[in-house]
mmCIF file of C-alpha atoms in Angstrom:
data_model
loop_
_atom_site.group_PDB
_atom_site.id
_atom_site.type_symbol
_atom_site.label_atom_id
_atom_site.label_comp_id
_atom_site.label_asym_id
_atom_site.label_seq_id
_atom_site.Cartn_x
_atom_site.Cartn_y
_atom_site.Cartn_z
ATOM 1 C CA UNK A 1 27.215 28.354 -44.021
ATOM 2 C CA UNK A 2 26.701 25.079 -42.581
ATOM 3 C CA UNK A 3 30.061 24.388 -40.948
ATOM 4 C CA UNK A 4 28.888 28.253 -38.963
ATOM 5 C CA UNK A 5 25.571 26.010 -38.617
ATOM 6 C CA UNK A 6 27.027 23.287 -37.127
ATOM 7 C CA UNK A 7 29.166 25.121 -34.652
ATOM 8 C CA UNK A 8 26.836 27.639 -33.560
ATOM 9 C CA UNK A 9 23.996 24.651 -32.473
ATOM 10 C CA UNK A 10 27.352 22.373 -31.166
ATOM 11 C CA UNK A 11 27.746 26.213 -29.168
ATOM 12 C CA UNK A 12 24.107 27.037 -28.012
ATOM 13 C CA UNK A 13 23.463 23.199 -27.441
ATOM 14 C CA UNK A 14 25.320 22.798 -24.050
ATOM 15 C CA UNK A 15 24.288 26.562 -22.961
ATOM 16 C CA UNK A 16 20.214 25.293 -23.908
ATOM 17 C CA UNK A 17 19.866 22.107 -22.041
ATOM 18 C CA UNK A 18 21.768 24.428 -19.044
ATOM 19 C CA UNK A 19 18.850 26.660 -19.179
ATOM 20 C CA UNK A 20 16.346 23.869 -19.070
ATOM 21 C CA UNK A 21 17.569 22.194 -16.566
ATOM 22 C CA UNK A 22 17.953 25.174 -13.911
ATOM 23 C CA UNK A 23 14.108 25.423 -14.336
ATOM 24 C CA UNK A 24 13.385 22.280 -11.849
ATOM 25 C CA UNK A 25 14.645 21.132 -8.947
ATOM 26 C CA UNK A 26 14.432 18.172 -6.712
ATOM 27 C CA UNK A 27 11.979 18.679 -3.537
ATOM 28 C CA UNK A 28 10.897 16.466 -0.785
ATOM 29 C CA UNK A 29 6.498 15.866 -0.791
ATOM 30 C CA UNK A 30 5.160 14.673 2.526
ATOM 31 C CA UNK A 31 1.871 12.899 1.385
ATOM 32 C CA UNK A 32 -0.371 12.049 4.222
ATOM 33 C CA UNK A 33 -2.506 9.921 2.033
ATOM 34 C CA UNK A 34 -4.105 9.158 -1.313
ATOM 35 C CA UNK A 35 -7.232 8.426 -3.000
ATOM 36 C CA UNK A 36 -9.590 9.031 -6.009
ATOM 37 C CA UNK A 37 -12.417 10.200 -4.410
ATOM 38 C CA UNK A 38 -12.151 13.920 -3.268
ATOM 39 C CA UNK A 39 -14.500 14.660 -0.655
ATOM 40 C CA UNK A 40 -13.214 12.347 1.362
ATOM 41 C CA UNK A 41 -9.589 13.791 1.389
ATOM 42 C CA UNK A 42 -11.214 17.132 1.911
ATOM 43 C CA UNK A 43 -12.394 15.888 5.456
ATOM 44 C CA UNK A 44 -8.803 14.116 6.116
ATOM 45 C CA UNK A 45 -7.703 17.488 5.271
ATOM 46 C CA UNK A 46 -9.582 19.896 7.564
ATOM 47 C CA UNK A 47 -8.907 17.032 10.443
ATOM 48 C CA UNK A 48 -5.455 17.567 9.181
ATOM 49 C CA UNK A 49 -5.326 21.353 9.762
ATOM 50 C CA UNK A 50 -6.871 20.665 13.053
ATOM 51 C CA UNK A 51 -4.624 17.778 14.603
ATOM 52 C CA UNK A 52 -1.449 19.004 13.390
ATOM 53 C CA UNK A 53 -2.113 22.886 13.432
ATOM 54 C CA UNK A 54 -1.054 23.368 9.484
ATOM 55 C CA UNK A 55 -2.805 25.539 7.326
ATOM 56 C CA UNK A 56 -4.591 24.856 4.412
ATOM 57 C CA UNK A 57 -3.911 26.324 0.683
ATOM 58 C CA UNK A 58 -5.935 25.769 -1.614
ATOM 59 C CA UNK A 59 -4.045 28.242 -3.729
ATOM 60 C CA UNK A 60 -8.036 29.491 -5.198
ATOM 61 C CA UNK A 61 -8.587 26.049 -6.462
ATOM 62 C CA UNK A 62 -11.774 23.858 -5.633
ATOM 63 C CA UNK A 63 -13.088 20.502 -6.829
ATOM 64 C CA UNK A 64 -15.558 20.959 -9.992
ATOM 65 C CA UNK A 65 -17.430 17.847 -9.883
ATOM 66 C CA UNK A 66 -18.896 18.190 -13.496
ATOM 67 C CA UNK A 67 -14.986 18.358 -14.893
ATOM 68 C CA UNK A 68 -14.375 15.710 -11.968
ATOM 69 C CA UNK A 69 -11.040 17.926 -11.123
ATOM 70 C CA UNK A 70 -9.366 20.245 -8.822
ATOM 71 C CA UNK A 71 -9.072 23.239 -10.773
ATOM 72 C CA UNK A 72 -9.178 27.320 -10.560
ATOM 73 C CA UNK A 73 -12.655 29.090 -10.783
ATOM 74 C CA UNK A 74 -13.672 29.444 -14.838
ATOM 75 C CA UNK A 75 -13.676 33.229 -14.006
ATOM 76 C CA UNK A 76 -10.464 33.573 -12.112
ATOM 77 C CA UNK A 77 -8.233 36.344 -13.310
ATOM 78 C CA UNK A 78 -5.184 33.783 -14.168
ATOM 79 C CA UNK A 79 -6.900 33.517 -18.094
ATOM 80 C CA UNK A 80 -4.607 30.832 -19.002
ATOM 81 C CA UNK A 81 -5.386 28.266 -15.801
ATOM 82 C CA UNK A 82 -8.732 29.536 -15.200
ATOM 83 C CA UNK A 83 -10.768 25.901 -14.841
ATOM 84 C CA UNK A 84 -7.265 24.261 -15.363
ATOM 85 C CA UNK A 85 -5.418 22.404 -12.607
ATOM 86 C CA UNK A 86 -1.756 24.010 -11.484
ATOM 87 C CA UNK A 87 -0.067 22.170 -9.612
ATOM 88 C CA UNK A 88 1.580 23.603 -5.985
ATOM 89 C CA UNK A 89 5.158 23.374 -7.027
ATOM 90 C CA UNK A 90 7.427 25.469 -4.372
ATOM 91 C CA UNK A 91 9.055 24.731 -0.704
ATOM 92 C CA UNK A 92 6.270 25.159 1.875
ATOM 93 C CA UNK A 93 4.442 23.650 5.107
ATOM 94 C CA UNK A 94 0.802 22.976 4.089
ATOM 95 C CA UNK A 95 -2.154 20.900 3.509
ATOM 96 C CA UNK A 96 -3.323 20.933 -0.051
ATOM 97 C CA UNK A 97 -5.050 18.313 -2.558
ATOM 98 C CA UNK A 98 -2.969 17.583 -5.591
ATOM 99 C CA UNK A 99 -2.740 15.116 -8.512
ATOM 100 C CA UNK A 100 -0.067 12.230 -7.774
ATOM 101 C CA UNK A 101 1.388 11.906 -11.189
ATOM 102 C CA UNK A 102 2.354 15.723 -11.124
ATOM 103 C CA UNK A 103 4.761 14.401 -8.637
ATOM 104 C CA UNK A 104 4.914 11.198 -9.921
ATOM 105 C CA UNK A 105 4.379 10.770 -13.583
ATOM 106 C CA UNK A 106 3.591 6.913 -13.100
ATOM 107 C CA UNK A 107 1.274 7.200 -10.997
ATOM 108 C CA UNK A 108 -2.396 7.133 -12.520
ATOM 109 C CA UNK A 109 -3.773 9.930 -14.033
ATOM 110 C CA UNK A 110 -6.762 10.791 -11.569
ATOM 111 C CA UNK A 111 -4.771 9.685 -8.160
ATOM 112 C CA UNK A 112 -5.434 12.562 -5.065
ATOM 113 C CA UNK A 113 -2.931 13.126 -3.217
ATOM 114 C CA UNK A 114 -3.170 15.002 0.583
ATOM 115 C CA UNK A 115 0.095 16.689 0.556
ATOM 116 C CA UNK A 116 1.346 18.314 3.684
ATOM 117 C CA UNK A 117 4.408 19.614 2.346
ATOM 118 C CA UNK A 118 7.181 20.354 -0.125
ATOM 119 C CA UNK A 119 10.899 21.191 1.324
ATOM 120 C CA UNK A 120 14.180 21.497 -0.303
ATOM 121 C CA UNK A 121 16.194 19.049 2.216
ATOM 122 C CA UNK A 122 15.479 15.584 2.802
ATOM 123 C CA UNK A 123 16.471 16.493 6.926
ATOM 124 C CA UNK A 124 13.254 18.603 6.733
ATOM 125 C CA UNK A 125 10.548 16.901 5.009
ATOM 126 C CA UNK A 126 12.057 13.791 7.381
ATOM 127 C CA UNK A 127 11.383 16.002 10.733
ATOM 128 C CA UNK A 128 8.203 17.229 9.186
ATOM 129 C CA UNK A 129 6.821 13.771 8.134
ATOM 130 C CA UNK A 130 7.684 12.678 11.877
ATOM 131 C CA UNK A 131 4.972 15.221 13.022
ATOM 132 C CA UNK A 132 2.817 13.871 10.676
ATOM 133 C CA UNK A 133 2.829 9.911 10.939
ATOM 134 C CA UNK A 134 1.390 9.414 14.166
ATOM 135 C CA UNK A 135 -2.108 10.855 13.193
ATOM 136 C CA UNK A 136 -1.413 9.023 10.015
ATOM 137 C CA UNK A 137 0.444 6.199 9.243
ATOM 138 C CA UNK A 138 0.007 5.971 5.868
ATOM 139 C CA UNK A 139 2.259 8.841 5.632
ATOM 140 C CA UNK A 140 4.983 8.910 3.256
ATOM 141 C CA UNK A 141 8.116 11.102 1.573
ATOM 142 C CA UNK A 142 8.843 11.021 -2.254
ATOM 143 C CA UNK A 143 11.374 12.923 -3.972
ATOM 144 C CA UNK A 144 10.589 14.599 -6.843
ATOM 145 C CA UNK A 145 12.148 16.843 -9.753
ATOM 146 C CA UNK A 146 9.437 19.442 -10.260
ATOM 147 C CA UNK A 147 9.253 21.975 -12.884
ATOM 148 C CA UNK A 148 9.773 25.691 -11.252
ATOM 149 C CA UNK A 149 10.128 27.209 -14.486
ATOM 150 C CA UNK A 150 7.008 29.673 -15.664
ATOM 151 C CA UNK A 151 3.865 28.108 -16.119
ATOM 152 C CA UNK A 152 2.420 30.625 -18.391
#
């Protein structure tokens, strides 16, 4: 019984951490800026949408100042997250207000990011940060392995 045991988990082992690790994947984040204090990357946001014609998603999240964090509604219809934070995790060309160390796990805790984009290729988020820099030169690109597996 153990020798089946042992082969079975020397088996499922390989076939396990396969699964796991097709559920992230390395993306390119264009973050105009940081900071710890909301509001004011709200503003650099909407002058954001407005200089560089890219929309804004918020994804249904907002800032609740009493939980000091960026977070669904307490009533939305996503039970799990509702007044949790989820992070934006796919490929796409927008302006959105994220935690840092989602992205960058040593990074502090409560650090805001302004992110103006995720992309797959490094050529892309390179073009795309090129757009962005000269309204903002603390622009920068990390790369990132992001969980894309399901959140709930």
């Amino acid at each position: 019984m153990k020798k089946t045991l042992l082969l079975l988990s020397l088996f499922l082992s390989p076939i396990y951490l396969l699964a796991q690790q097709e559920d992230y994947a390395d993306f390119y984040i264009s973050v105009a800026d940081t900071a710890v204090n909301y509001k004011s990357l709200k503003n650099k946001m909407i002058d954001l949408q407005t200089e560089l014609n890219i929309k804004i998603d918020t994804m249904g999240r907002g800032y609740n100042a009493e939980k000091n964090l960026i977070c669904l509604a307490e009533d939305d219809e996503d039970e799990l997250y509702a007044g949790q934070y989820f992070p934006r995790r796919f490929p796409s060309e927008s302006l959105s207000i994220e935690y840092l160390n989602f992205y960058t796990p040593t990074t502090t805790e409560k650090t805001l990011a302004l992110i103006t984009g995720i992309f797959e290729s490094k050529d892309e988020a390179k073009k795309h940060l090129d757009k962005v820099l000269p309204t903002n030169n603390n622009a920068y690109l990390i790369k990132s392995n992001i969980y894309i597996g399901c959140m709930h």
